[in-house]
PDB file of C-alpha atoms in Angstrom:
ATOM      1  CA  MET R   1     -13.636 -14.994  -5.176  1.00  0.00           C
ATOM      2  CA  SER R   2     -11.407 -12.855  -2.997  1.00  0.00           C
ATOM      3  CA  THR R   3     -14.207 -10.353  -2.282  1.00  0.00           C
ATOM      4  CA  ALA R   4     -16.419 -13.185  -1.041  1.00  0.00           C
ATOM      5  CA  ALA R   5     -13.499 -14.344   1.109  1.00  0.00           C
ATOM      6  CA  THR R   6     -13.410 -10.872   2.672  1.00  0.00           C
ATOM      7  CA  LEU R   7     -17.049 -11.219   3.687  1.00  0.00           C
ATOM      8  CA  ALA R   8     -16.345 -14.681   5.075  1.00  0.00           C
ATOM      9  CA  ALA R   9     -13.380 -13.374   7.089  1.00  0.00           C
ATOM     10  CA  CYS R  10     -15.532 -10.569   8.514  1.00  0.00           C
ATOM     11  CA  ALA R  11     -18.213 -13.076   9.480  1.00  0.00           C
ATOM     12  CA  VAL R  12     -15.913 -15.470  11.323  1.00  0.00           C
ATOM     13  CA  GLN R  13     -13.598 -12.874  12.893  1.00  0.00           C
ATOM     14  CA  PRO R  14     -15.636 -12.435  16.126  1.00  0.00           C
ATOM     15  CA  TYR R  15     -15.553 -16.179  16.730  1.00  0.00           C
ATOM     16  CA  LEU R  16     -11.823 -16.709  16.267  1.00  0.00           C
ATOM     17  CA  PRO R  17      -9.567 -16.920  19.324  1.00  0.00           C
ATOM     18  CA  GLY R  18      -6.668 -14.621  20.048  1.00  0.00           C
ATOM     19  CA  GLY R  19      -8.125 -11.274  19.055  1.00  0.00           C
ATOM     20  CA  ARG R  20      -6.184  -8.179  20.161  1.00  0.00           C
ATOM     21  CA  ASP R  21      -7.585  -4.972  18.721  1.00  0.00           C
ATOM     22  CA  TYR R  22      -4.955  -2.340  17.925  1.00  0.00           C
ATOM     23  CA  ILE R  23      -6.327  -0.875  14.683  1.00  0.00           C
ATOM     24  CA  SER R  24     -10.059  -0.168  14.780  1.00  0.00           C
ATOM     25  CA  SER R  25      -9.818   1.288  18.305  1.00  0.00           C
ATOM     26  CA  LEU R  26      -7.640   4.063  16.853  1.00  0.00           C
ATOM     27  CA  GLY R  27     -10.507   5.300  14.698  1.00  0.00           C
ATOM     28  CA  ILE R  28      -8.896   4.429  11.373  1.00  0.00           C
ATOM     29  CA  VAL R  29     -11.193   1.765   9.911  1.00  0.00           C
ATOM     30  CA  PRO R  30     -14.965   1.815  10.563  1.00  0.00           C
ATOM     31  CA  ASP R  31     -16.654  -1.512  11.202  1.00  0.00           C
ATOM     32  CA  TRP R  32     -18.775  -1.204   8.060  1.00  0.00           C
ATOM     33  CA  ALA R  33     -15.844  -0.718   5.644  1.00  0.00           C
ATOM     34  CA  PRO R  34     -14.883  -4.374   5.008  1.00  0.00           C
ATOM     35  CA  TRP R  35     -18.544  -5.388   4.752  1.00  0.00           C
ATOM     36  CA  ALA R  36     -19.344  -2.638   2.224  1.00  0.00           C
ATOM     37  CA  ALA R  37     -16.167  -3.388   0.287  1.00  0.00           C
ATOM     38  CA  GLY R  38     -16.977  -7.081   0.082  1.00  0.00           C
ATOM     39  CA  VAL R  39     -20.568  -6.525  -1.037  1.00  0.00           C
ATOM     40  CA  LEU R  40     -19.682  -3.928  -3.680  1.00  0.00           C
ATOM     41  CA  GLY R  41     -16.707  -5.935  -4.917  1.00  0.00           C
ATOM     42  CA  LEU R  42     -18.821  -9.051  -5.233  1.00  0.00           C
ATOM     43  CA  ALA R  43     -21.491  -7.094  -7.093  1.00  0.00           C
ATOM     44  CA  ALA R  44     -18.912  -5.739  -9.556  1.00  0.00           C
ATOM     45  CA  ALA R  45     -17.368  -9.174 -10.113  1.00  0.00           C
ATOM     46  CA  ILE R  46     -20.788 -10.687 -10.800  1.00  0.00           C
ATOM     47  CA  ALA R  47     -21.851  -7.832 -13.094  1.00  0.00           C
ATOM     48  CA  ILE R  48     -18.758  -7.881 -15.331  1.00  0.00           C
ATOM     49  CA  PRO R  49     -19.589 -11.081 -17.277  1.00  0.00           C
ATOM     50  CA  ARG R  50     -23.317 -10.240 -17.428  1.00  0.00           C
ATOM     51  CA  GLY R  51     -23.032  -7.267 -19.763  1.00  0.00           C
ATOM     52  CA  VAL R  52     -24.114  -4.605 -17.276  1.00  0.00           C
ATOM     53  CA  GLY R  53     -23.341  -1.001 -18.256  1.00  0.00           C
ATOM     54  CA  ARG R  54     -19.615  -0.268 -18.363  1.00  0.00           C
ATOM     55  CA  ARG R  55     -19.625   2.947 -16.345  1.00  0.00           C
ATOM     56  CA  PRO R  56     -21.527   1.674 -13.294  1.00  0.00           C
ATOM     57  CA  VAL R  57     -19.450  -1.520 -13.205  1.00  0.00           C
ATOM     58  CA  VAL R  58     -16.184   0.422 -13.363  1.00  0.00           C
ATOM     59  CA  ALA R  59     -17.372   2.952 -10.755  1.00  0.00           C
ATOM     60  CA  VAL R  60     -18.553   0.276  -8.327  1.00  0.00           C
ATOM     61  CA  GLY R  61     -15.392  -1.772  -8.920  1.00  0.00           C
ATOM     62  CA  TRP R  62     -13.034   1.078  -8.095  1.00  0.00           C
ATOM     63  CA  ILE R  63     -15.081   2.208  -5.090  1.00  0.00           C
ATOM     64  CA  ALA R  64     -14.930  -1.351  -3.768  1.00  0.00           C
ATOM     65  CA  SER R  65     -11.165  -1.473  -4.386  1.00  0.00           C
ATOM     66  CA  VAL R  66     -10.617   1.700  -2.349  1.00  0.00           C
ATOM     67  CA  LEU R  67     -12.837   0.396   0.453  1.00  0.00           C
ATOM     68  CA  LEU R  68     -10.903  -2.872   0.455  1.00  0.00           C
ATOM     69  CA  LEU R  69      -7.662  -0.898   0.827  1.00  0.00           C
ATOM     70  CA  TRP R  70      -9.263   0.977   3.697  1.00  0.00           C
ATOM     71  CA  ALA R  71     -10.227  -2.309   5.327  1.00  0.00           C
ATOM     72  CA  ALA R  72      -6.652  -3.566   4.843  1.00  0.00           C
ATOM     73  CA  VAL R  73      -5.014  -0.658   6.689  1.00  0.00           C
ATOM     74  CA  GLY R  74      -2.789  -2.056   9.402  1.00  0.00           C
ATOM     75  CA  VAL R  75      -1.834  -5.253   7.591  1.00  0.00           C
ATOM     76  CA  VAL R  76       1.779  -4.038   7.371  1.00  0.00           C
ATOM     77  CA  PHE R  77       1.878  -3.625  11.152  1.00  0.00           C
ATOM     78  CA  ASP R  78       0.361  -7.101  11.433  1.00  0.00           C
ATOM     79  CA  GLY R  79       3.180  -8.467   9.307  1.00  0.00           C
ATOM     80  CA  PHE R  80       5.857  -6.889  11.491  1.00  0.00           C
ATOM     81  CA  ARG R  81       4.150  -8.085  14.651  1.00  0.00           C
ATOM     82  CA  ALA R  82       3.894 -11.613  13.238  1.00  0.00           C
ATOM     83  CA  PHE R  83       7.599 -11.508  12.372  1.00  0.00           C
ATOM     84  CA  PHE R  84       8.575 -10.659  15.945  1.00  0.00           C
ATOM     85  CA  TRP R  85       6.104 -13.227  17.300  1.00  0.00           C
ATOM     86  CA  VAL R  86       7.516 -16.001  15.102  1.00  0.00           C
ATOM     87  CA  THR R  87      11.199 -15.165  15.602  1.00  0.00           C
ATOM     88  CA  GLY R  88      10.944 -14.426  19.319  1.00  0.00           C
ATOM     89  CA  ILE R  89      12.933 -11.206  18.957  1.00  0.00           C
ATOM     90  CA  PRO R  90      12.098  -9.029  22.001  1.00  0.00           C
ATOM     91  CA  ALA R  91       9.607  -6.376  20.910  1.00  0.00           C
ATOM     92  CA  GLY R  92       7.213  -6.002  23.852  1.00  0.00           C
ATOM     93  CA  ASP R  93       3.613  -5.393  22.840  1.00  0.00           C
ATOM     94  CA  PHE R  94       4.718  -5.181  19.203  1.00  0.00           C
ATOM     95  CA  ALA R  95       5.144  -8.977  19.244  1.00  0.00           C
ATOM     96  CA  GLN R  96       1.450  -9.496  20.045  1.00  0.00           C
ATOM     97  CA  VAL R  97      -0.706 -10.130  16.985  1.00  0.00           C
ATOM     98  CA  ASP R  98      -4.423  -9.654  16.414  1.00  0.00           C
ATOM     99  CA  TRP R  99      -4.703 -12.861  14.371  1.00  0.00           C
ATOM    100  CA  PRO R 100      -8.436 -12.571  13.520  1.00  0.00           C
ATOM    101  CA  GLY R 101      -7.957  -8.952  12.449  1.00  0.00           C
ATOM    102  CA  PHE R 102      -4.792  -9.913  10.558  1.00  0.00           C
ATOM    103  CA  LEU R 103      -6.817 -12.477   8.607  1.00  0.00           C
ATOM    104  CA  THR R 104      -9.467  -9.938   7.603  1.00  0.00           C
ATOM    105  CA  ARG R 105      -6.930  -7.282   6.668  1.00  0.00           C
ATOM    106  CA  ALA R 106      -4.759  -9.694   4.677  1.00  0.00           C
ATOM    107  CA  VAL R 107      -7.745 -11.065   2.751  1.00  0.00           C
ATOM    108  CA  ALA R 108      -8.994  -7.512   2.114  1.00  0.00           C
ATOM    109  CA  PHE R 109      -5.605  -6.471   0.715  1.00  0.00           C
ATOM    110  CA  ILE R 110      -5.448  -9.499  -1.596  1.00  0.00           C
ATOM    111  CA  ALA R 111      -9.026  -8.796  -2.682  1.00  0.00           C
ATOM    112  CA  ALA R 112      -8.187  -5.127  -3.385  1.00  0.00           C
ATOM    113  CA  VAL R 113      -5.330  -6.112  -5.699  1.00  0.00           C
ATOM    114  CA  ALA R 114      -7.340  -8.859  -7.403  1.00  0.00           C
ATOM    115  CA  LEU R 115     -10.394  -6.655  -7.930  1.00  0.00           C
ATOM    116  CA  ALA R 116      -8.317  -3.757  -9.267  1.00  0.00           C
ATOM    117  CA  ARG R 117      -6.697  -6.101 -11.775  1.00  0.00           C
ATOM    118  CA  THR R 118     -10.112  -7.412 -12.796  1.00  0.00           C
ATOM    119  CA  VAL R 119     -11.520  -3.915 -13.300  1.00  0.00           C
ATOM    120  CA  LEU R 120      -8.450  -2.868 -15.300  1.00  0.00           C
ATOM    121  CA  ALA R 121      -8.778  -5.940 -17.512  1.00  0.00           C
ATOM    122  CA  TYR R 122     -12.488  -5.186 -17.997  1.00  0.00           C
ATOM    123  CA  GLN R 123     -11.714  -1.587 -18.960  1.00  0.00           C
ATOM    124  CA  ARG R 124      -9.114  -2.854 -21.422  1.00  0.00           C
ATOM    125  CA  VAL R 125     -11.476  -5.337 -23.085  1.00  0.00           C
ATOM    126  CA  THR R 126     -14.346  -2.855 -23.307  1.00  0.00           C
ATOM    127  CA  GLY R 127     -12.168   0.099 -24.315  1.00  0.00           C
ATOM    128  CA  ALA R 128     -10.931   1.305 -27.677  1.00  0.00           C
ATOM    129  CA  GLY R 129      -7.498  -0.321 -27.423  1.00  0.00           C
ATOM    130  CA  CYS R 130      -6.239  -3.852 -27.884  1.00  0.00           C
ATOM    131  CA  ASP R 131      -8.202  -6.414 -25.852  1.00  0.00           C
ATOM    132  CA  ARG R 132      -4.986  -8.077 -24.746  1.00  0.00           C
ATOM    133  CA  CYS R 133      -2.644  -5.195 -23.914  1.00  0.00           C
ATOM    134  CA  GLY R 134      -4.877  -2.122 -24.042  1.00  0.00           C
ATOM    135  CA  ARG R 135      -2.540  -0.258 -26.411  1.00  0.00           C
ATOM    136  CA  ARG R 136      -3.757   1.956 -29.231  1.00  0.00           C
ATOM    137  CA  ALA R 137      -1.935   2.742 -32.460  1.00  0.00           C
ATOM    138  CA  ASP R 138      -2.582   6.498 -32.127  1.00  0.00           C
ATOM    139  CA  THR R 139      -1.232   6.926 -28.597  1.00  0.00           C
ATOM    140  CA  VAL R 140       2.231   6.986 -27.080  1.00  0.00           C
ATOM    141  CA  ALA R 141       2.657   5.243 -23.710  1.00  0.00           C
ATOM    142  CA  TRP R 142       3.759   7.527 -20.881  1.00  0.00           C
ATOM    143  CA  GLN R 143       7.394   7.068 -19.924  1.00  0.00           C
ATOM    144  CA  ALA R 144       9.457   9.187 -17.541  1.00  0.00           C
ATOM    145  CA  ALA R 145      12.534   8.889 -15.356  1.00  0.00           C
ATOM    146  CA  TRP R 146      11.706  11.577 -12.780  1.00  0.00           C
ATOM    147  CA  PRO R 147       9.443   9.365 -10.610  1.00  0.00           C
ATOM    148  CA  GLY R 148      12.419   7.119  -9.879  1.00  0.00           C
ATOM    149  CA  TYR R 149      14.602  10.033  -8.796  1.00  0.00           C
ATOM    150  CA  ALA R 150      11.738  11.469  -6.745  1.00  0.00           C
ATOM    151  CA  ALA R 151      11.420   8.085  -5.014  1.00  0.00           C
ATOM    152  CA  CYS R 152      15.147   8.211  -4.170  1.00  0.00           C
ATOM    153  CA  ALA R 153      14.718  11.578  -2.461  1.00  0.00           C
ATOM    154  CA  LEU R 154      11.505  10.633  -0.629  1.00  0.00           C
ATOM    155  CA  ALA R 155      13.059   7.405   0.648  1.00  0.00           C
ATOM    156  CA  CYS R 156      15.444   9.516   2.740  1.00  0.00           C
ATOM    157  CA  VAL R 157      12.793  11.285   4.837  1.00  0.00           C
ATOM    158  CA  TYR R 158      11.945   8.575   7.388  1.00  0.00           C
ATOM    159  CA  PRO R 159      15.556   7.397   7.951  1.00  0.00           C
ATOM    160  CA  ALA R 160      16.578  11.045   8.374  1.00  0.00           C
ATOM    161  CA  VAL R 161      13.968  11.466  11.113  1.00  0.00           C
ATOM    162  CA  LYS R 162      15.155   8.280  12.844  1.00  0.00           C
ATOM    163  CA  PHE R 163      18.794   9.419  12.751  1.00  0.00           C
ATOM    164  CA  TYR R 164      17.795  12.843  14.058  1.00  0.00           C
ATOM    165  CA  TRP R 165      16.108  11.247  17.063  1.00  0.00           C
ATOM    166  CA  TRP R 166      19.020   8.865  17.594  1.00  0.00           C
ATOM    167  CA  LEU R 167      21.401  11.803  17.682  1.00  0.00           C
ATOM    168  CA  GLY R 168      19.337  13.358  20.459  1.00  0.00           C
ATOM    169  CA  GLY R 169      16.882  15.562  18.578  1.00  0.00           C
ATOM    170  CA  GLY R 170      13.639  16.072  20.431  1.00  0.00           C
ATOM    171  CA  PHE R 171      11.328  17.766  17.924  1.00  0.00           C
ATOM    172  CA  GLY R 172       8.371  15.504  17.231  1.00  0.00           C
ATOM    173  CA  ARG R 173      10.008  12.632  19.059  1.00  0.00           C
ATOM    174  CA  SER R 174       7.494  10.027  20.152  1.00  0.00           C
ATOM    175  CA  ALA R 175       7.462   8.921  23.778  1.00  0.00           C
ATOM    176  CA  ASP R 176       7.437   5.348  22.459  1.00  0.00           C
ATOM    177  CA  PHE R 177      10.757   5.834  20.648  1.00  0.00           C
ATOM    178  CA  LYS R 178      13.266   3.960  22.790  1.00  0.00           C
ATOM    179  CA  GLU R 179      15.850   2.960  20.204  1.00  0.00           C
ATOM    180  CA  THR R 180      19.288   3.091  21.817  1.00  0.00           C
ATOM    181  CA  GLY R 181      21.483   1.911  18.964  1.00  0.00           C
ATOM    182  CA  ALA R 182      22.000   3.412  15.550  1.00  0.00           C
ATOM    183  CA  PRO R 183      19.004   2.832  13.258  1.00  0.00           C
ATOM    184  CA  VAL R 184      20.919   0.411  11.073  1.00  0.00           C
ATOM    185  CA  MET R 185      17.801  -1.283   9.727  1.00  0.00           C
ATOM    186  CA  SER R 186      16.466   2.066   8.528  1.00  0.00           C
ATOM    187  CA  LEU R 187      19.751   2.630   6.697  1.00  0.00           C
ATOM    188  CA  VAL R 188      19.559  -0.820   5.088  1.00  0.00           C
ATOM    189  CA  LEU R 189      15.978  -0.209   3.965  1.00  0.00           C
ATOM    190  CA  LEU R 190      16.994   3.198   2.626  1.00  0.00           C
ATOM    191  CA  ALA R 191      19.827   1.688   0.586  1.00  0.00           C
ATOM    192  CA  GLY R 192      17.541  -1.019  -0.790  1.00  0.00           C
ATOM    193  CA  SER R 193      14.813   1.471  -1.710  1.00  0.00           C
ATOM    194  CA  VAL R 194      17.262   3.800  -3.486  1.00  0.00           C
ATOM    195  CA  LEU R 195      18.874   0.933  -5.408  1.00  0.00           C
ATOM    196  CA  LEU R 196      15.475  -0.333  -6.514  1.00  0.00           C
ATOM    197  CA  ALA R 197      14.336   3.121  -7.614  1.00  0.00           C
ATOM    198  CA  LEU R 198      17.556   3.629  -9.590  1.00  0.00           C
ATOM    199  CA  ALA R 199      17.283   0.172 -11.177  1.00  0.00           C
ATOM    200  CA  LEU R 200      13.928   1.257 -12.613  1.00  0.00           C
ATOM    201  CA  VAL R 201      15.341   4.330 -14.370  1.00  0.00           C
ATOM    202  CA  ARG R 202      19.053   3.690 -14.995  1.00  0.00           C
ATOM    203  CA  PRO R 203      20.416   1.618 -17.909  1.00  0.00           C
ATOM    204  CA  TRP R 204      22.099  -0.920 -15.607  1.00  0.00           C
ATOM    205  CA  GLY R 205      18.655  -1.908 -14.352  1.00  0.00           C
ATOM    206  CA  ARG R 206      17.961  -3.484 -17.753  1.00  0.00           C
ATOM    207  CA  GLY R 207      20.526  -6.156 -16.915  1.00  0.00           C
ATOM    208  CA  LEU R 208      18.249  -7.604 -14.253  1.00  0.00           C
ATOM    209  CA  PRO R 209      15.493 -10.116 -15.058  1.00  0.00           C
ATOM    210  CA  ARG R 210      12.455  -7.982 -15.886  1.00  0.00           C
ATOM    211  CA  TRP R 211      10.233  -9.594 -13.262  1.00  0.00           C
ATOM    212  CA  MET R 212      12.559  -8.698 -10.384  1.00  0.00           C
ATOM    213  CA  PRO R 213      12.237  -4.872 -10.499  1.00  0.00           C
ATOM    214  CA  LEU R 214       8.534  -5.179 -11.316  1.00  0.00           C
ATOM    215  CA  LEU R 215       7.727  -7.529  -8.435  1.00  0.00           C
ATOM    216  CA  ALA R 216       9.908  -5.697  -5.911  1.00  0.00           C
ATOM    217  CA  GLY R 217       8.701  -2.297  -7.105  1.00  0.00           C
ATOM    218  CA  TRP R 218       4.977  -3.040  -6.972  1.00  0.00           C
ATOM    219  CA  SER R 219       5.338  -4.776  -3.604  1.00  0.00           C
ATOM    220  CA  LEU R 220       7.278  -1.929  -1.988  1.00  0.00           C
ATOM    221  CA  ALA R 221       5.038   0.725  -3.554  1.00  0.00           C
ATOM    222  CA  SER R 222       1.902  -1.028  -2.276  1.00  0.00           C
ATOM    223  CA  VAL R 223       3.261  -1.285   1.263  1.00  0.00           C
ATOM    224  CA  HIS R 224       4.222   2.392   1.437  1.00  0.00           C
ATOM    225  CA  ILE R 225       1.023   3.674  -0.153  1.00  0.00           C
ATOM    226  CA  LEU R 226      -1.026   1.587   2.272  1.00  0.00           C
ATOM    227  CA  GLN R 227       0.960   2.879   5.260  1.00  0.00           C
ATOM    228  CA  GLY R 228       0.910   6.457   4.029  1.00  0.00           C
ATOM    229  CA  LEU R 229      -2.873   6.404   3.693  1.00  0.00           C
ATOM    230  CA  ILE R 230      -3.414   5.688   7.405  1.00  0.00           C
ATOM    231  CA  PRO R 231      -3.814   9.387   8.433  1.00  0.00           C
ATOM    232  CA  VAL R 232      -5.999   9.996   5.354  1.00  0.00           C
ATOM    233  CA  PHE R 233      -8.346   7.131   6.157  1.00  0.00           C
ATOM    234  CA  ALA R 234      -8.384   8.139   9.829  1.00  0.00           C
ATOM    235  CA  GLY R 235      -9.381  11.674   8.843  1.00  0.00           C
ATOM    236  CA  VAL R 236     -12.138  10.427   6.541  1.00  0.00           C
ATOM    237  CA  ASN R 237     -13.477   8.171   9.290  1.00  0.00           C
ATOM    238  CA  ARG R 238     -13.511  11.112  11.697  1.00  0.00           C
ATOM    239  CA  MET R 239     -15.467  13.252   9.198  1.00  0.00           C
ATOM    240  CA  LEU R 240     -17.977  10.417   8.872  1.00  0.00           C
ATOM    241  CA  GLY R 241     -18.629  10.491  12.601  1.00  0.00           C
ATOM    242  CA  GLY R 242     -15.885   8.174  13.807  1.00  0.00           C
ATOM    243  CA  PRO R 243     -13.876   8.575  17.024  1.00  0.00           C
ATOM    244  CA  GLU R 244     -11.301  11.252  17.680  1.00  0.00           C
ATOM    245  CA  LEU R 245      -8.064  10.940  15.743  1.00  0.00           C
ATOM    246  CA  PRO R 246      -5.141   9.249  17.498  1.00  0.00           C
ATOM    247  CA  PHE R 247      -3.192  12.428  16.767  1.00  0.00           C
ATOM    248  CA  GLY R 248      -4.194  16.077  16.584  1.00  0.00           C
ATOM    249  CA  SER R 249      -2.892  19.218  14.963  1.00  0.00           C
ATOM    250  CA  GLU R 250      -1.901  20.570  18.387  1.00  0.00           C
ATOM    251  CA  ASP R 251       0.249  17.567  19.293  1.00  0.00           C
ATOM    252  CA  ASP R 252       3.996  18.101  19.355  1.00  0.00           C
ATOM    253  CA  ASN R 253       4.590  15.253  16.930  1.00  0.00           C
ATOM    254  CA  PHE R 254       1.840  16.180  14.467  1.00  0.00           C
ATOM    255  CA  LEU R 255       4.191  17.657  11.850  1.00  0.00           C
ATOM    256  CA  VAL R 256       6.548  14.698  12.097  1.00  0.00           C
ATOM    257  CA  ILE R 257       3.650  12.266  11.742  1.00  0.00           C
ATOM    258  CA  MET R 258       2.460  14.087   8.635  1.00  0.00           C
ATOM    259  CA  ALA R 259       6.011  14.224   7.235  1.00  0.00           C
ATOM    260  CA  VAL R 260       6.666  10.528   7.847  1.00  0.00           C
ATOM    261  CA  TYR R 261       3.349   9.186   6.608  1.00  0.00           C
ATOM    262  CA  GLY R 262       3.228  11.729   3.812  1.00  0.00           C
ATOM    263  CA  SER R 263       6.703  10.738   2.647  1.00  0.00           C
ATOM    264  CA  TRP R 264       5.696   7.056   2.713  1.00  0.00           C
ATOM    265  CA  SER R 265       2.661   7.763   0.565  1.00  0.00           C
ATOM    266  CA  LEU R 266       4.537   9.982  -1.890  1.00  0.00           C
ATOM    267  CA  PHE R 267       7.412   7.491  -2.051  1.00  0.00           C
ATOM    268  CA  GLY R 268       4.958   4.717  -2.865  1.00  0.00           C
ATOM    269  CA  LEU R 269       3.253   6.774  -5.565  1.00  0.00           C
ATOM    270  CA  SER R 270       6.583   7.852  -7.083  1.00  0.00           C
ATOM    271  CA  LEU R 271       7.887   4.293  -7.054  1.00  0.00           C
ATOM    272  CA  ALA R 272       4.645   3.074  -8.642  1.00  0.00           C
ATOM    273  CA  GLY R 273       5.121   5.647 -11.402  1.00  0.00           C
ATOM    274  CA  ALA R 274       8.702   4.472 -11.913  1.00  0.00           C
ATOM    275  CA  VAL R 275       7.572   0.833 -12.077  1.00  0.00           C
ATOM    276  CA  LEU R 276       4.849   1.692 -14.581  1.00  0.00           C
ATOM    277  CA  SER R 277       7.314   3.580 -16.768  1.00  0.00           C
ATOM    278  CA  TYR R 278       9.871   0.756 -16.495  1.00  0.00           C
ATOM    279  CA  GLY R 279       7.247  -1.802 -17.461  1.00  0.00           C
ATOM    280  CA  ARG R 280       6.292   0.186 -20.544  1.00  0.00           C
ATOM    281  CA  ARG R 281       9.900   0.716 -21.620  1.00  0.00           C
ATOM    282  CA  THR R 282      10.786  -2.961 -21.285  1.00  0.00           C
ATOM    283  CA  ARG R 283       7.585  -4.608 -22.507  1.00  0.00           C
ATOM    284  CA  THR R 284       7.608  -6.848 -25.553  1.00  0.00           C
ATOM    285  CA  GLU R 285       5.525  -6.486 -28.681  1.00  0.00           C
ATOM    286  CA  CYS R 286       1.928  -7.590 -28.240  1.00  0.00           C
ATOM    287  CA  ALA R 287       1.209 -10.841 -30.117  1.00  0.00           C
ATOM    288  CA  GLN R 288      -2.328  -9.691 -30.904  1.00  0.00           C
ATOM    289  CA  CYS R 289      -1.993  -6.080 -32.085  1.00  0.00           C
ATOM    290  CA  GLY R 290       1.729  -5.852 -32.826  1.00  0.00           C
ATOM    291  CA  TYR R 291       2.336  -2.751 -30.680  1.00  0.00           C
TER     292      TYR R 291
END
């Protein structure tokens, strides 16, 4: 089970070589989060086939999923650091990877996705709809195009900030920002994000194999939601008695941080809505219920 693997990763992490802490020291993820997530997730997974009450199983399952996401915060940074480490592209400290922490965060993210899918499947089987697809004859599935267009607009926020700094703007500019050339990669990512969002809502997107927009959409949405939640999780940890935030409301770059991370989160949520709508518009008839 992936939740059990999370507990195992937490247990062995202190004994693995090569640790370099650059996440928990920022006050984003408390030490107890992955442990609590693993225990609750394992409890939910064990309870599902044993006929325990539906409501407590669903509640515990979703709480564990959120905690697993919390424990996974930083895995995107780990991925970028690993990329620079493997390729040898000069990136300074950003090419140094906390491999033990990367393991725990990666396992926690996989466990979060797996547990959420399990809980959704359990809700479907125990709900009033079809056991296979969850559809009901008396309901109309939500479909909308506006999330895709919202994702297009939100995808522009971060590249716009990068171009503003490149052009010499100083508002909210981080002291660590030392990019001398044009932010070409940001422009490429922007173009890819906009094309993907449009493929989910425009007719020409139907010409692609169905799995391509779904896989790319869910992957990109997950990455951005996870990144966008970093200030939220950091704030929650602070309210629970954790260390001071790595940024404060009086810092010069506070508004930019909120705009960037907020746009990532909203982009991810909008893209997820577009993917969900696309999946419902393009799905085939259920072999069990006929809807």
